Coordinates of C-alpha atoms and ligand atoms in Angstrom, one line a residue:
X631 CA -52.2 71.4 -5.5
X632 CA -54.3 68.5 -3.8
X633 CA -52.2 64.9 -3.4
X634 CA -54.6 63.6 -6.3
X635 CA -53.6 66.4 -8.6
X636 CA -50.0 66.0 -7.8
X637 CA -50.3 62.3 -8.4
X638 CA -52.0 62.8 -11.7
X639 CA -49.8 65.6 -12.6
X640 CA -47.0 63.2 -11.8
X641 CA -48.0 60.6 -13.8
X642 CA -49.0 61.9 -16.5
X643 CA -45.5 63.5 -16.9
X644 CA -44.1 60.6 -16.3
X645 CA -46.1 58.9 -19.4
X646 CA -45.8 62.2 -21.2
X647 CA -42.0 60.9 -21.7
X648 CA -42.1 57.9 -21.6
X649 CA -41.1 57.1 -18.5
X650 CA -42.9 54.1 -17.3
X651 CA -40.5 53.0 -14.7
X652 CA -42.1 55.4 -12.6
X653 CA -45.1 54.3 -13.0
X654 CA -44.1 50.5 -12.5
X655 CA -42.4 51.7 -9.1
X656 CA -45.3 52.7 -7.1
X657 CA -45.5 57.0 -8.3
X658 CA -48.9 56.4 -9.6
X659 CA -50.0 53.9 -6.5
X660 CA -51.2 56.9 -4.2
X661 CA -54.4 56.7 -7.0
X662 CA -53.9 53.1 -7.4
X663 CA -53.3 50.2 -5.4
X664 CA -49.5 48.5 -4.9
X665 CA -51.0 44.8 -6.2
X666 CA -51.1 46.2 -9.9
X667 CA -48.0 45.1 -11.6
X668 CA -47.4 42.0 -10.0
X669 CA -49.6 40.2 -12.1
X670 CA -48.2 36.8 -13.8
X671 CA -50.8 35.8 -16.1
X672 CA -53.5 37.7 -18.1
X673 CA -56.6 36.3 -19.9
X674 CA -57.6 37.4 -23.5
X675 CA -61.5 37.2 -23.1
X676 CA -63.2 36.4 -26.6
X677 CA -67.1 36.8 -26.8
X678 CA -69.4 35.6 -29.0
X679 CA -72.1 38.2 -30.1
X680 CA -74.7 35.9 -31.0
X681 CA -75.1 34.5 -27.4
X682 CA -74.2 38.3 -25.7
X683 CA -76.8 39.6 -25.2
X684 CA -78.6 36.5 -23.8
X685 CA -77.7 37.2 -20.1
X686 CA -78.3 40.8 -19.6
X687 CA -80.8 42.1 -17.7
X688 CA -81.6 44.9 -19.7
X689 CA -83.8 43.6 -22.5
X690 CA -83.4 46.3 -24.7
X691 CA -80.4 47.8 -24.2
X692 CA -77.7 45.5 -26.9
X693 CA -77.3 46.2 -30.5
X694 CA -75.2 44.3 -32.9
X695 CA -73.7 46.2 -35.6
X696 CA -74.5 44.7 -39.1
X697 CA -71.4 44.3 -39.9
X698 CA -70.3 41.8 -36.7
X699 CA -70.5 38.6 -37.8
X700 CA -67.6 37.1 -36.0
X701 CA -65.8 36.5 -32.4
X702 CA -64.9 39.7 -31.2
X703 CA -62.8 41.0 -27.7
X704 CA -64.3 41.4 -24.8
X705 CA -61.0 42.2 -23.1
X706 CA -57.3 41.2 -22.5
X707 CA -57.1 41.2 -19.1
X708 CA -54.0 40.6 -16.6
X709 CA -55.1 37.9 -13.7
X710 CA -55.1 40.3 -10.0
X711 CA -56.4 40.8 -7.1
X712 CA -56.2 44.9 -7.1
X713 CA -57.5 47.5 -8.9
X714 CA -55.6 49.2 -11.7
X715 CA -54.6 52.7 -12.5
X716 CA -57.3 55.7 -13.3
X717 CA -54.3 58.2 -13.7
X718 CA -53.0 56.9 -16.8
X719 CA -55.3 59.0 -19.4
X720 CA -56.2 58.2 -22.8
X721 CA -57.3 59.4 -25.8
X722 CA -59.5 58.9 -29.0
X723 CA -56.7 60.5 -31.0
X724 CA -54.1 57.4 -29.2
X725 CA -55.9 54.6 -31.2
X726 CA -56.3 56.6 -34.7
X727 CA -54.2 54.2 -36.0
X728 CA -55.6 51.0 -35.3
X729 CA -59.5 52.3 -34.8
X730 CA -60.7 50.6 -38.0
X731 CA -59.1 47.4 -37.0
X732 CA -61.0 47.8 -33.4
X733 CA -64.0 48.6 -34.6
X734 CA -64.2 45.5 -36.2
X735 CA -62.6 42.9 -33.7
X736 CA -63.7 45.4 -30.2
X737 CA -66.8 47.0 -31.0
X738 CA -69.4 47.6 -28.1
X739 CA -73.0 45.6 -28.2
X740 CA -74.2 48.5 -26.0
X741 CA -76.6 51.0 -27.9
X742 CA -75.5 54.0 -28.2
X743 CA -72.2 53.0 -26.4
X744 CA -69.2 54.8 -28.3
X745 CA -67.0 52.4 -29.1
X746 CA -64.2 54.4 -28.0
X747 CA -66.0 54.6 -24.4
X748 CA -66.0 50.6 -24.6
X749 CA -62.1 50.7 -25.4
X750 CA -61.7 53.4 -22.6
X751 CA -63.3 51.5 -19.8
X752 CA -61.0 48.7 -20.6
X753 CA -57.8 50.4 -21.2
X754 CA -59.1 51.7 -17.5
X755 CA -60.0 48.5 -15.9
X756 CA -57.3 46.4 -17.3
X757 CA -54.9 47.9 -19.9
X758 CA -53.5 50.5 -17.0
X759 CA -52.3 46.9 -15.5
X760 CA -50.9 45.7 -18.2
X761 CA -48.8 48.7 -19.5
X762 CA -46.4 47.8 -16.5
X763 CA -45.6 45.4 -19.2
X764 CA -42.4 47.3 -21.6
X765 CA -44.6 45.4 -24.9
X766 CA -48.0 46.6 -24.0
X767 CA -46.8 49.7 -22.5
X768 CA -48.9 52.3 -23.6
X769 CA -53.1 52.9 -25.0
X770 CA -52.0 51.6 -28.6
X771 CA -49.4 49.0 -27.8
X772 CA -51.9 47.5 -25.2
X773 CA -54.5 47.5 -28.3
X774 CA -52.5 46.3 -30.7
X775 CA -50.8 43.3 -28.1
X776 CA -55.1 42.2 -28.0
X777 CA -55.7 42.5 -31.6
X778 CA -52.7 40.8 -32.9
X779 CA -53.3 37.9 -30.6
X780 CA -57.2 38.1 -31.5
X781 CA -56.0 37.5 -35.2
X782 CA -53.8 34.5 -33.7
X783 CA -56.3 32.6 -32.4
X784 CA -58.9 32.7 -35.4
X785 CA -61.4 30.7 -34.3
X786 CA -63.9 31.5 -35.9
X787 CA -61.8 29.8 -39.6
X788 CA -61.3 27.0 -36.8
X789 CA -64.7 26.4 -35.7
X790 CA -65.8 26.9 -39.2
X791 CA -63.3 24.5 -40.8
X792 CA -64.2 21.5 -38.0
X793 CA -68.1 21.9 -38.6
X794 CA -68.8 23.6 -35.7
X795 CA -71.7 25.7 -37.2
X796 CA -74.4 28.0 -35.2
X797 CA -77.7 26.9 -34.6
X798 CA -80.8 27.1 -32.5
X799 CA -81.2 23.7 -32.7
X800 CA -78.1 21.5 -32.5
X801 CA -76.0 21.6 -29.8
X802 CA -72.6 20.1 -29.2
X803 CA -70.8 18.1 -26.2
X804 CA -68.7 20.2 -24.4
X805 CA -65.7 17.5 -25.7
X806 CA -66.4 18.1 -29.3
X807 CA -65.9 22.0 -28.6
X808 CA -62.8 21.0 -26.9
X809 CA -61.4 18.4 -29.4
X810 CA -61.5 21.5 -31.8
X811 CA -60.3 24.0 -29.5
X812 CA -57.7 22.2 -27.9
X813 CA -54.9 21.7 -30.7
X814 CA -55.2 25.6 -31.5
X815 CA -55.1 26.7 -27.5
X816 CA -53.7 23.2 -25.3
X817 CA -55.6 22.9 -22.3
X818 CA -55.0 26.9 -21.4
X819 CA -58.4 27.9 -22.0
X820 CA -62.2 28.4 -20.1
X821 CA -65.3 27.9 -21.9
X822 CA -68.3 30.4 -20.3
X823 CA -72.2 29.9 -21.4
X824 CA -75.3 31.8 -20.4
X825 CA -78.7 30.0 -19.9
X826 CA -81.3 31.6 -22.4
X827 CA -85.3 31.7 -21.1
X828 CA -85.8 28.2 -22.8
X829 CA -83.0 26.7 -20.5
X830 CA -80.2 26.1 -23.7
X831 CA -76.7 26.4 -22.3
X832 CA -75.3 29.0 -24.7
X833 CA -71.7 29.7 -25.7
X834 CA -70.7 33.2 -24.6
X835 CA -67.0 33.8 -24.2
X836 CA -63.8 32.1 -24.8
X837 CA -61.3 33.0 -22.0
X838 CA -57.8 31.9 -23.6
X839 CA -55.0 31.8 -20.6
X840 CA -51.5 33.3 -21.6
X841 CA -48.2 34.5 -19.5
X842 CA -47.3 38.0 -19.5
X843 CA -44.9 37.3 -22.5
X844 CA -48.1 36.6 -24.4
X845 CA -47.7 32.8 -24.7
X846 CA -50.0 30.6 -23.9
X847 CA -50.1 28.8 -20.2
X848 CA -50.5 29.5 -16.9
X849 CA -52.1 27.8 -14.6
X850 CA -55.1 28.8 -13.1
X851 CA -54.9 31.3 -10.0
X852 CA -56.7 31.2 -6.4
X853 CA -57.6 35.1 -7.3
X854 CA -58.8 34.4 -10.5
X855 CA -62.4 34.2 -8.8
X856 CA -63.1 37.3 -8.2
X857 CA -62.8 38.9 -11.8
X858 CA -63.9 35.7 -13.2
X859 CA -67.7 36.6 -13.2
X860 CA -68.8 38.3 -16.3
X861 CA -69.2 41.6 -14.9
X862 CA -71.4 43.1 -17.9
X863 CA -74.5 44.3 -17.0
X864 CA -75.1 41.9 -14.6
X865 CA -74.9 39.2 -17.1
X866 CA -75.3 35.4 -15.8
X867 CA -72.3 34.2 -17.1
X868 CA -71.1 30.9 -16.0
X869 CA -68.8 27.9 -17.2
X870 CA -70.2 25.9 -19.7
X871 CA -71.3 23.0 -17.8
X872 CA -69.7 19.4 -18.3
X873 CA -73.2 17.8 -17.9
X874 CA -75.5 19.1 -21.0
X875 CA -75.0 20.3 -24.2
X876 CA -73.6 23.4 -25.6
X877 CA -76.0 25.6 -28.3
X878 CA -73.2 27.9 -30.6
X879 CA -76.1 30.3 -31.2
X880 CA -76.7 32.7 -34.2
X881 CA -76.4 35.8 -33.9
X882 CA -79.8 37.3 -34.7
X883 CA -79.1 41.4 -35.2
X884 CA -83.5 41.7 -34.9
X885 CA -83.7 40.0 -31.3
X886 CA -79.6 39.8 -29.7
X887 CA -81.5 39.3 -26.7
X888 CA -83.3 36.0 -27.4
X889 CA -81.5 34.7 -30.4
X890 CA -83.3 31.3 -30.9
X891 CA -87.3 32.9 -29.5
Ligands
NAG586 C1 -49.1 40.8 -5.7 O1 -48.5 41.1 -4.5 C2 -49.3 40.9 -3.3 C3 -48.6 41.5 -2.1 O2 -47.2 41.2 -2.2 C4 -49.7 39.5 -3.2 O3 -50.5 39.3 -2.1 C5 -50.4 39.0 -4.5 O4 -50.7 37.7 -4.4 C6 -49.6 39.3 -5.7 N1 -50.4 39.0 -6.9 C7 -49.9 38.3 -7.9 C8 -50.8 38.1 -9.0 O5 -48.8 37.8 -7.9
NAG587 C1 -82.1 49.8 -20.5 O1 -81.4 50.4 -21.6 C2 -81.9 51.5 -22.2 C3 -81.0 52.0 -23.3 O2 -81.1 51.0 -24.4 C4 -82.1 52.6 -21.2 O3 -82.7 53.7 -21.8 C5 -82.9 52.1 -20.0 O4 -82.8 53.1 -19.0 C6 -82.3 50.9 -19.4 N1 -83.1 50.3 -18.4 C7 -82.6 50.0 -17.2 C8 -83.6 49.5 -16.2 O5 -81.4 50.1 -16.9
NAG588 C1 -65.4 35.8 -40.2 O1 -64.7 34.6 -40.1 C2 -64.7 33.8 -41.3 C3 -64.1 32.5 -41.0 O2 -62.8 32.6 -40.5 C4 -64.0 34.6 -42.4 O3 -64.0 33.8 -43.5 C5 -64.7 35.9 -42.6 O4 -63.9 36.7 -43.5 C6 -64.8 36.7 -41.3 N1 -65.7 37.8 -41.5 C7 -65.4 39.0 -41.1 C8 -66.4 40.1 -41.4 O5 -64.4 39.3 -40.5
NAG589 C1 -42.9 33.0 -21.5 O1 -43.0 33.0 -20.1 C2 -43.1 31.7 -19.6 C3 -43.4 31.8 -18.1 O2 -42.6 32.7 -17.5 C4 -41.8 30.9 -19.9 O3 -41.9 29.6 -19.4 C5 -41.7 30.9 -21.4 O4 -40.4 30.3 -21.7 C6 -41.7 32.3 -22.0 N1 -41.7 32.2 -23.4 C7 -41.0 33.0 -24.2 C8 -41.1 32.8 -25.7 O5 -40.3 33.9 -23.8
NAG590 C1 -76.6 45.3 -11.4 O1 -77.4 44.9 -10.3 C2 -77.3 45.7 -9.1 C3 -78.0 45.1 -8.0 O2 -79.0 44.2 -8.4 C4 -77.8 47.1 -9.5 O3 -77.7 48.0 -8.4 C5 -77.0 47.6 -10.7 O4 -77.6 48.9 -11.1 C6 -77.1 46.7 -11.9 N1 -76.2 47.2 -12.9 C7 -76.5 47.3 -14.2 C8 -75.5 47.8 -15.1 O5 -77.6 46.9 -14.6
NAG591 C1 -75.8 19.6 -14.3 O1 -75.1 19.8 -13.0 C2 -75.6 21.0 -12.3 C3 -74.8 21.0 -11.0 O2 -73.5 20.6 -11.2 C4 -77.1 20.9 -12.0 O3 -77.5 22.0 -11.4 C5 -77.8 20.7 -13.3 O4 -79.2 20.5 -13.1 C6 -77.3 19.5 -14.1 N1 -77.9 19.5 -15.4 C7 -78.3 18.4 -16.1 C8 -78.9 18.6 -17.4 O5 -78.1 17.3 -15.6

């Protein structure tokens, strides 16, 4: 047997019952790196899917299912500075349970992207880090950890309730987005935006910052940077700037691309 196989072997019978430990204590590191549990803070990444597809390259590659119509996860993703673990397999058959909740509150804006391949590369990328937590500790805790915490924070009721309403056409001072945000979240949240071909500064994401016990807080990190770009397709992401208005687009299922063209 290689050392690769070994170390999957190994950790997948470590999983196989259940015994994380292992796992937390550097078996699975050979495929990993040692910096993946000692995270202290994770971000639960919102996105808008009217604004989405705004920044990617790729002019014809988004499509938003019909039945979208509100914030959905991007992510919930512990704050690092490694990689996290590809030994730590999952399945389809792991999120039967909560799937239709997912595929309303996760689904991809990639055509012809399963969504389960969307769930995969996060569980990947960021869920194998935060199953060294005992609560998220497995494919359908991690899930269900995101989506009960996706139904916390409601902001779409919240932005709907304090006439925060999309439009191509009126836009909002970044304080007004805070002044609803900020009794529902404190300060312990970013605000991302794309630029759209007309120059609006659009409302992408909502990054909301919580501990590892799933509270909110924690202040932000020096290694934050590095996974702070919106790594999707190369999109522009950026924070909303302080110094313009903020456009809360609609999301327009014909054009994703250029919502308000
Ligand atoms: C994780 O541990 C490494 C090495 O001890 C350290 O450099 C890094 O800052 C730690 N990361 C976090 C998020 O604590
Ligand atoms: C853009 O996305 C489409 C799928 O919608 C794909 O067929 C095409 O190859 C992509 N183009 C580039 C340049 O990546
Ligand atoms: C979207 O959010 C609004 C406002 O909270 C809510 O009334 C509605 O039921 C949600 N729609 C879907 C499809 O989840
Ligand atoms: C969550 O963790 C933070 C930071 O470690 C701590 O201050 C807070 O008391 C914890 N909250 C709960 C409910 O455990
Ligand atoms: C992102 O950009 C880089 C360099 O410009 C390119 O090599 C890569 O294929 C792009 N990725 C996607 C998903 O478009
Ligand atoms: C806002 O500030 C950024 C740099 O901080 C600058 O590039 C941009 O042009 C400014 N926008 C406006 C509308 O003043």
């Amino acid at each position: 047997m290689s050392y690769d196989k070994h170390i999957l072997w190994a950790c997948t019978a470590a999983l196989l019952t259940g015994w994380v430990l292992t796992y937390d204590n550097g078996l699975c590191s050979g495929a990993v790196t040692r910096h993946s549990c000692n995270w202290t803070c994770m971000h639960l990444t919102l996105q808008w899917p009217g604004s989405f597809c705004i920044g990617i390259n790729n002019k014809t590659i988004c499509k938003i299912p019909q039945t979208v119509q509100n914030w959905t996860i991007h992510g919930l993703w512990p704050v690092r500075t490694g990689h996290c673990c590809d030994c730590w397999p999952i399945y389809h058959s792991h999120l039967q349970e909560i799937e239709p909740e997912l595929t309303q509150l996760w689904p991809s804006l990639i055509k012809g992207k399963h969504f389960f391949y969307f769930w995969r590369d996060e569980w990947i990328k960021h869920g194998t880090c935060a199953g060294c937590e005992e609560s998220m500790g497995s494919p359908l805790l991690y899930f269900q950890v995101a989506v009960k915490l996706r139904k916390l924070f409601d902001i779409d009721n919240i932005l709907e309730s304090s006439g925060i309403k999309t439009s191509c056409d009126v836009s909002y001072k970044h304080d007004d987005i805070r002044g609803v945000l900020t009794p529902l979240l404190g300060q312990n949240y970013d605000l991302q935006c794309v630029t759209d071909s007309e120059g609006r500064e659009a409302w992408i994401q909502l990054k909301v910052h919580l501990f590892r016990n799933q509270t909110l807080g924690c202040p932000k990190q020096e290694q934050e940077q590095k996974f702070d770009r919106l790594s999707w397709f190369n999109s522009t992401g950026h924070p909303c700037p302080k110094n313009t208005t903020i456009f809360y687009v609609p999301i327009n299922y014909e054009n994703p691309h250029e919502p308000c063209n």
